[in-house]
Short mmCIF file of C-alpha atoms in Angstrom, two decimals:
data_model
loop_
_atom_site.label_atom_id
_atom_site.label_comp_id
_atom_site.label_asym_id
_atom_site.label_seq_id
_atom_site.Cartn_x
_atom_site.Cartn_y
_atom_site.Cartn_z
CA MET A 1 26.57 -25.86 18.92
CA SER A 2 28.15 -29.26 18.40
CA ILE A 3 28.07 -32.54 19.83
CA ASP A 4 32.00 -32.79 20.92
CA ASP A 5 31.80 -29.61 22.97
CA THR A 6 28.42 -30.01 24.63
CA SER A 7 28.19 -31.56 28.02
CA LEU A 8 25.55 -33.93 29.24
CA SER A 9 23.15 -31.90 31.29
CA PRO A 10 22.29 -34.49 33.96
CA THR A 11 18.66 -34.29 36.14
CA ALA A 12 18.41 -35.78 39.37
CA ARG A 13 17.23 -38.99 37.82
CA SER A 14 19.77 -38.95 35.17
CA THR A 15 22.85 -38.64 37.54
CA ILE A 16 24.79 -41.63 37.89
CA LYS A 17 25.31 -42.26 41.56
CA ARG A 18 26.74 -45.87 41.94
CA GLY A 19 29.95 -46.53 39.98
CA ARG A 20 30.27 -42.97 39.10
CA ILE A 21 34.06 -43.31 37.83
CA ARG A 22 32.51 -44.85 34.53
CA ALA A 23 30.22 -41.97 34.18
CA ARG A 24 30.77 -40.00 30.69
CA THR A 25 29.90 -36.59 30.71
CA ASN A 26 29.95 -35.41 26.84
CA ARG A 27 27.24 -35.52 24.07
CA SER A 28 29.86 -36.93 21.92
CA ASP A 29 30.02 -40.32 24.17
CA LEU A 30 26.51 -40.46 23.77
CA ALA A 31 26.53 -39.92 20.22
CA GLY A 32 29.25 -42.97 20.20
CA VAL A 33 26.99 -45.52 21.83
CA LEU A 34 24.20 -44.42 19.78
CA SER A 35 26.27 -44.62 16.73
CA SER A 36 27.69 -48.28 17.65
CA ALA A 37 24.01 -49.75 18.32
CA ARG A 38 21.40 -50.99 15.70
CA ILE A 39 18.72 -52.16 18.73
CA CYS A 40 17.68 -50.34 21.83
CA HIS A 41 15.39 -51.36 24.60
CA LEU A 42 12.22 -49.38 25.22
CA GLY A 43 10.61 -49.19 28.71
CA VAL A 44 7.14 -48.38 29.13
CA MET A 45 3.98 -48.68 31.26
CA VAL A 46 1.25 -50.40 29.92
CA ASP A 47 -1.79 -51.65 31.80
CA GLY A 48 0.04 -50.29 34.88
CA SER A 49 2.91 -53.01 34.46
CA VAL A 50 6.34 -52.37 32.98
CA ARG A 51 7.23 -53.74 29.72
CA VAL A 52 10.78 -53.54 27.99
CA LEU A 53 10.84 -54.20 24.72
CA PRO A 54 13.76 -54.55 21.97
CA THR A 55 12.80 -52.39 18.69
CA ALA A 56 14.83 -50.67 16.08
CA PHE A 57 15.45 -46.73 16.49
CA GLY A 58 16.78 -43.72 14.93
CA VAL A 59 18.75 -40.76 16.14
CA ASP A 60 18.81 -36.91 14.56
CA PHE A 61 21.22 -34.90 16.95
CA ASP A 62 20.31 -32.13 15.41
CA GLY A 63 16.28 -32.75 15.41
CA PRO A 64 13.92 -30.32 17.04
CA ASP A 65 13.93 -31.95 20.70
CA GLN A 66 15.93 -30.60 23.28
CA GLY A 67 19.37 -32.25 23.26
CA GLY A 68 18.41 -33.58 19.61
CA THR A 69 15.69 -36.65 18.82
CA LEU A 70 15.81 -40.56 18.96
CA TYR A 71 12.69 -41.97 16.94
CA LEU A 72 11.41 -45.14 17.61
CA HIS A 73 8.50 -46.64 15.22
CA GLY A 74 6.07 -49.21 15.15
CA SER A 75 2.57 -50.63 14.24
CA VAL A 76 -0.34 -48.13 15.13
CA ALA A 77 -1.88 -51.41 16.90
CA ALA A 78 1.28 -51.67 19.40
CA ARG A 79 -0.09 -50.71 22.67
CA SER A 80 3.78 -50.35 23.68
CA LEU A 81 3.87 -47.18 21.30
CA VAL A 82 0.27 -46.05 21.67
CA GLU A 83 0.67 -45.61 25.73
CA ALA A 84 4.06 -44.26 25.60
CA PRO A 85 3.07 -40.59 25.28
CA ASN A 86 0.99 -40.60 28.07
CA SER A 87 3.75 -41.25 30.35
CA GLU A 88 7.60 -41.08 30.84
CA ILE A 89 9.68 -43.68 28.99
CA CYS A 90 13.12 -44.99 28.92
CA VAL A 91 15.29 -45.86 26.38
CA THR A 92 18.41 -47.90 26.61
CA VAL A 93 21.42 -48.92 24.40
CA THR A 94 24.26 -51.23 25.46
CA VAL A 95 27.39 -52.17 23.27
CA LEU A 96 29.21 -54.91 24.54
CA ASP A 97 33.13 -55.02 23.86
CA GLY A 98 34.55 -57.38 26.32
CA LEU A 99 34.10 -60.37 28.63
CA VAL A 100 36.28 -59.43 31.60
CA LEU A 101 37.69 -62.54 33.03
CA ALA A 102 39.57 -62.17 36.76
CA ARG A 103 40.64 -64.25 39.51
CA SER A 104 37.34 -64.14 41.62
CA ALA A 105 34.06 -64.50 40.40
CA PHE A 106 33.40 -61.75 42.41
CA HIS A 107 35.56 -59.18 40.21
CA HIS A 108 34.12 -60.75 36.79
CA SER A 109 32.91 -58.09 34.60
CA MET A 110 32.21 -56.69 31.18
CA ASN A 111 33.69 -54.07 29.12
CA TYR A 112 31.10 -52.11 27.77
CA ARG A 113 29.34 -48.78 26.64
CA SER A 114 25.81 -47.91 27.64
CA ALA A 115 23.21 -44.86 27.29
CA VAL A 116 20.05 -44.21 29.22
CA VAL A 117 17.47 -41.78 27.51
CA LEU A 118 14.70 -40.79 29.77
CA GLY A 119 11.37 -38.51 28.97
CA ARG A 120 8.00 -38.05 27.58
CA PRO A 121 8.11 -38.94 23.92
CA ARG A 122 5.83 -36.95 21.23
CA VAL A 123 3.85 -38.63 18.04
CA VAL A 124 5.39 -37.13 15.13
CA THR A 125 2.52 -35.81 12.86
CA ASP A 126 4.31 -33.89 10.29
CA GLU A 127 4.87 -35.50 7.27
CA SER A 128 8.32 -34.23 6.34
CA GLU A 129 9.69 -35.20 9.93
CA ARG A 130 8.21 -38.88 9.43
CA SER A 131 9.81 -39.56 6.48
CA ARG A 132 12.96 -37.94 7.94
CA ALA A 133 12.79 -40.15 10.92
CA LEU A 134 11.88 -43.28 9.11
CA GLU A 135 15.07 -42.57 7.05
CA ALA A 136 16.93 -42.59 10.29
CA ILE A 137 15.63 -45.51 11.54
CA VAL A 138 16.65 -47.50 8.15
CA ASP A 139 20.44 -46.13 8.03
CA GLN A 140 20.51 -46.99 11.84
CA VAL A 141 20.49 -50.47 10.82
CA ILE A 142 23.01 -49.59 7.63
CA ASP A 143 24.12 -46.72 6.90
CA GLY A 144 22.77 -45.02 3.02
CA ARG A 145 20.11 -47.77 2.82
CA SER A 146 17.25 -45.53 2.66
CA ALA A 147 18.53 -43.70 -0.51
CA HIS A 148 18.14 -47.07 -2.13
CA LEU A 149 14.45 -47.84 -1.37
CA ARG A 150 11.15 -46.47 -2.89
CA ALA A 151 9.17 -44.10 -1.04
CA HIS A 152 6.66 -45.63 1.59
CA THR A 153 3.18 -45.97 0.59
CA ASN A 154 0.06 -44.14 1.89
CA LYS A 155 -1.03 -47.40 3.62
CA GLU A 156 2.29 -48.30 4.94
CA LEU A 157 2.33 -44.67 6.46
CA ALA A 158 -0.94 -44.92 8.19
CA ALA A 159 -0.27 -48.33 9.36
CA THR A 160 3.25 -46.67 11.25
CA VAL A 161 3.09 -44.64 14.36
CA VAL A 162 6.72 -42.49 14.88
CA LEU A 163 7.59 -41.29 18.14
CA ALA A 164 10.42 -38.82 19.07
CA LEU A 165 12.13 -38.40 22.28
CA PRO A 166 14.20 -35.45 23.54
CA MET A 167 17.72 -36.61 24.30
CA PHE A 168 18.38 -33.85 26.64
CA GLU A 169 18.11 -36.15 29.61
CA ALA A 170 20.68 -38.69 29.09
CA SER A 171 23.52 -40.56 31.17
CA VAL A 172 26.19 -42.46 29.71
CA LYS A 173 28.27 -45.19 31.38
CA ALA A 174 31.29 -47.38 29.95
CA ARG A 175 33.97 -49.74 31.38
CA SER A 176 37.19 -50.68 29.40
CA GLY A 177 40.50 -52.26 30.26
CA ASP A 178 41.58 -55.13 32.68
CA PRO A 179 40.10 -56.87 35.39
CA VAL A 180 40.61 -55.22 38.87
CA ASP A 181 41.69 -58.04 41.49
CA ASP A 182 42.35 -58.11 44.94
CA PRO A 183 46.24 -58.26 45.27
CA THR A 184 46.23 -61.29 47.42
CA ASP A 185 44.29 -63.08 44.57
CA ILE A 186 47.57 -61.86 41.95
CA GLU A 187 49.81 -62.92 44.52
CA LEU A 188 48.62 -66.35 44.33
CA GLY A 189 49.42 -66.90 40.97
CA GLY A 190 48.24 -69.69 38.39
CA VAL A 191 44.98 -68.26 37.41
CA TRP A 192 44.57 -66.55 34.08
CA ALA A 193 43.11 -63.41 34.03
CA GLY A 194 42.23 -61.21 31.17
CA VAL A 195 39.68 -59.85 28.51
CA VAL A 196 37.84 -61.61 25.96
CA PRO A 197 37.37 -59.02 23.27
CA LEU A 198 34.16 -59.11 21.40
CA HIS A 199 33.01 -57.49 18.15
CA GLU A 200 30.02 -57.60 15.69
CA CYS A 201 30.68 -59.86 13.03
CA ALA A 202 29.13 -60.10 9.29
CA GLY A 203 28.79 -63.51 7.65
CA GLN A 204 28.78 -63.96 3.94
CA LEU A 205 26.38 -62.21 2.35
CA VAL A 206 23.00 -64.28 1.27
CA ARG A 207 20.79 -63.05 -1.76
CA ALA A 208 17.39 -63.46 -1.38
CA GLY A 209 15.97 -66.35 -2.98
CA ASP A 210 13.74 -63.95 -5.58
CA VAL A 211 16.43 -61.74 -6.49
CA GLU A 212 17.77 -62.11 -9.89
CA PRO A 213 20.83 -63.61 -10.18
CA GLY A 214 23.71 -61.12 -11.54
CA THR A 215 21.96 -58.53 -9.66
CA PRO A 216 24.91 -56.52 -7.85
CA VAL A 217 25.43 -55.90 -3.95
CA PRO A 218 25.42 -52.27 -3.73
CA GLU A 219 28.08 -50.60 -1.95
CA HIS A 220 26.39 -49.67 1.30
CA VAL A 221 25.64 -53.18 1.91
CA LEU A 222 29.23 -54.33 0.76
CA ALA A 223 30.95 -51.45 3.15
CA VAL A 224 28.78 -52.86 6.19
CA ALA A 225 30.18 -56.29 5.36
CA ARG A 226 33.67 -55.12 5.04
CA ALA A 227 33.47 -53.10 8.32
CA HIS A 228 32.52 -56.05 10.31
CA ASN A 229 34.21 -59.03 8.63
CA PRO A 230 37.19 -60.29 10.58
#
């Protein structure tokens, strides 16, 4: 079953109740949000309190878990990852597309795409899946990067924990378009209203100081720079 023709299967806690007009219902919408982001926020209980931490992630929509698999990784000493399999966690991703400027403070907003994935993760122990997961996390940052890197060492793998979160229980919400002002504010006139579009932008490439001069920049790096260069 392809991503495009599969609907999100909402549970009671992943069903959007407020602002339901902004809810998106297809797994292709989830794929669009996750594919556009390079960082997520992991919400997990540690020592009885909630911690929300920014972290890298990877996605395999054909992964072994229900609805596909979202991968997280980090140090084996990281309490957030060690504690995660013992309870339900929440992973959120937000892509900011624009600032929506209205005629009143009340109606100011943002154009965005966001996703929330809920569930109980598992620790990935299969070496083949661990390798695919780590590649997916690297390629989420820059597509195609993992193919240019050396293999992980045993020491690096021993120091790294990989978690797999099913993407079955997920919700997607998005806003686009103009501000929605009250008719009376529009009639008053004299106040500019509109949208300030926002985009990820790449600056000039900076070669590491220990890279031999003349070493060519690989195409996958040039591609991401071109894609995000205004």
